[in-house]
Each structure stands twice: as C-alpha cells, then as structure tokens.
Amino acid sequence: MPMREKASPRPGSYRLVAVDVDGTLVGGDLLITPRVKQRIDQARKKGINFTLATGRAHFSAVYFSDRLNLEIPLITYGGGMIKDSRNNKVHFKRSEG
C-alpha cells in the first residue's frame, strides 16, 4: 500500500503555538519586546492558543506567562510537566525513574 503524504496545514489553520522562552520569546535581557507581545496578541485574537514550552522550571515560566496573560497550561521542565499556572492543576508530570 503506498504511503500517503502528510498534508501541510492550511494557512491560518493553526490552533496552538508553543514557544520556547530563552532565545525565542526573550533575548539575553530576558525582556519580552513590545513587538513580540503585539504579535502574540494578534495571533490570540485570531483564535490561536499560545503557550510556553521550555526547559525552565514551572515557577520561572510563570513569570513570562503572567506578562502575556496566557490562559492555557505551560509546558515546562523540557516537556516533563504540563501545568496550569492559573489553578496549579497538573495535567502531566513525568515520573522519576
């Protein structure tokens, strides 16, 4: 049976953007520029969910999440935890071992 090619997403069909913090969201100054914040706000107004996916600890990511008023869980510890910073609900936590 022939392999089907994966369909590319249609322009404007994205539902979620997950962005790293260091070197992507912020530079060496650890500040979110007004331009970056504006782009994120524009995407969210179009219905695109936005979150952080970082190797940082959850409490560290919350600092940036709060500045962006993010409303969905954060992916932290290099994918080891998915936790909602609004109510502290843990959706996923990689077990030690």
C-alpha atoms as one frame of an Amber mdcrd trajectory, in Angstrom:
protein
   0.000   0.000   0.000   1.504   3.383  -0.951   2.358   5.837   1.807   0.216
   8.943   1.882   1.945  12.277   2.093   1.226  14.310   5.168  -0.939  17.253
   4.379   0.561  20.612   5.190  -1.533  22.807   7.442  -3.622  25.286   5.541
  -2.583  28.893   6.093  -4.463  30.207   9.077  -5.346  26.744  10.361  -3.040
  26.740  13.376  -4.762  26.246  16.719  -1.753  26.265  19.036   1.660  27.896
  19.087   4.096  26.738  21.772   7.225  28.860  22.055  10.480  28.419  23.919
  11.465  31.187  26.306  15.228  31.656  26.098  16.443  32.884  22.735  12.964
  32.810  21.188  10.490  34.703  23.368  13.192  36.729  25.107  16.791  37.626
  24.370  19.732  37.977  26.719  17.989  40.847  28.508  15.104  38.490  29.467
  12.532  41.033  28.286   9.530  40.430  26.046   9.686  43.172  23.437   6.547
  45.158  22.582   6.749  43.768  19.022   6.737  40.157  20.238   3.855  40.835
  22.628   1.921  42.519  19.814   2.388  39.504  17.513   1.232  37.128  20.237
  -1.828  39.284  20.931  -2.652  39.356  17.195  -2.465  35.568  16.977  -4.644
  35.135  20.057  -7.268  37.491  18.600  -7.411  35.151  15.601  -8.242  32.262
  17.930  -4.759  30.766  18.095  -3.870  29.436  21.536  -0.435  30.400  22.779
   1.698  28.774  25.444   5.286  28.354  26.534   7.329  25.174  26.046  10.597
  25.485  27.902  13.293  23.649  29.767  12.818  26.090  32.629  11.166  25.233
  35.911   7.439  25.927  36.053   7.743  28.840  38.512  10.224  30.510  36.173
   7.938  30.155  33.140   5.038  31.618  35.122   6.928  34.919  35.289   6.676
  35.231  31.487   3.210  33.693  31.278   1.868  36.337  33.635   3.278  39.115
  31.456   1.496  37.659  28.442  -1.762  36.833  30.256  -1.620  33.254  28.995
  -4.704  31.194  29.715  -3.654  27.624  28.927  -1.208  25.251  30.631   2.542
  25.715  30.327   4.936  23.003  29.149   7.976  23.106  31.425  10.980  21.053
  32.541  11.721  20.149  28.922   8.309  18.529  28.483   8.414  16.888  31.907
   5.415  18.810  33.199   2.287  20.400  31.801   0.713  22.573  34.456  -1.882
  25.323  34.525  -0.455  28.398  36.194  -3.912  29.797  36.954  -5.089  26.969
  39.192  -1.929  24.836  39.596  -3.629  21.787  38.061  -1.014  19.323  36.819
  -2.092  17.783  33.503   1.068  15.725  33.024   4.153  15.015  35.093   6.926
  12.693  34.004   7.606  10.205  36.742  11.088   9.897  38.186  12.889   6.773
  37.333
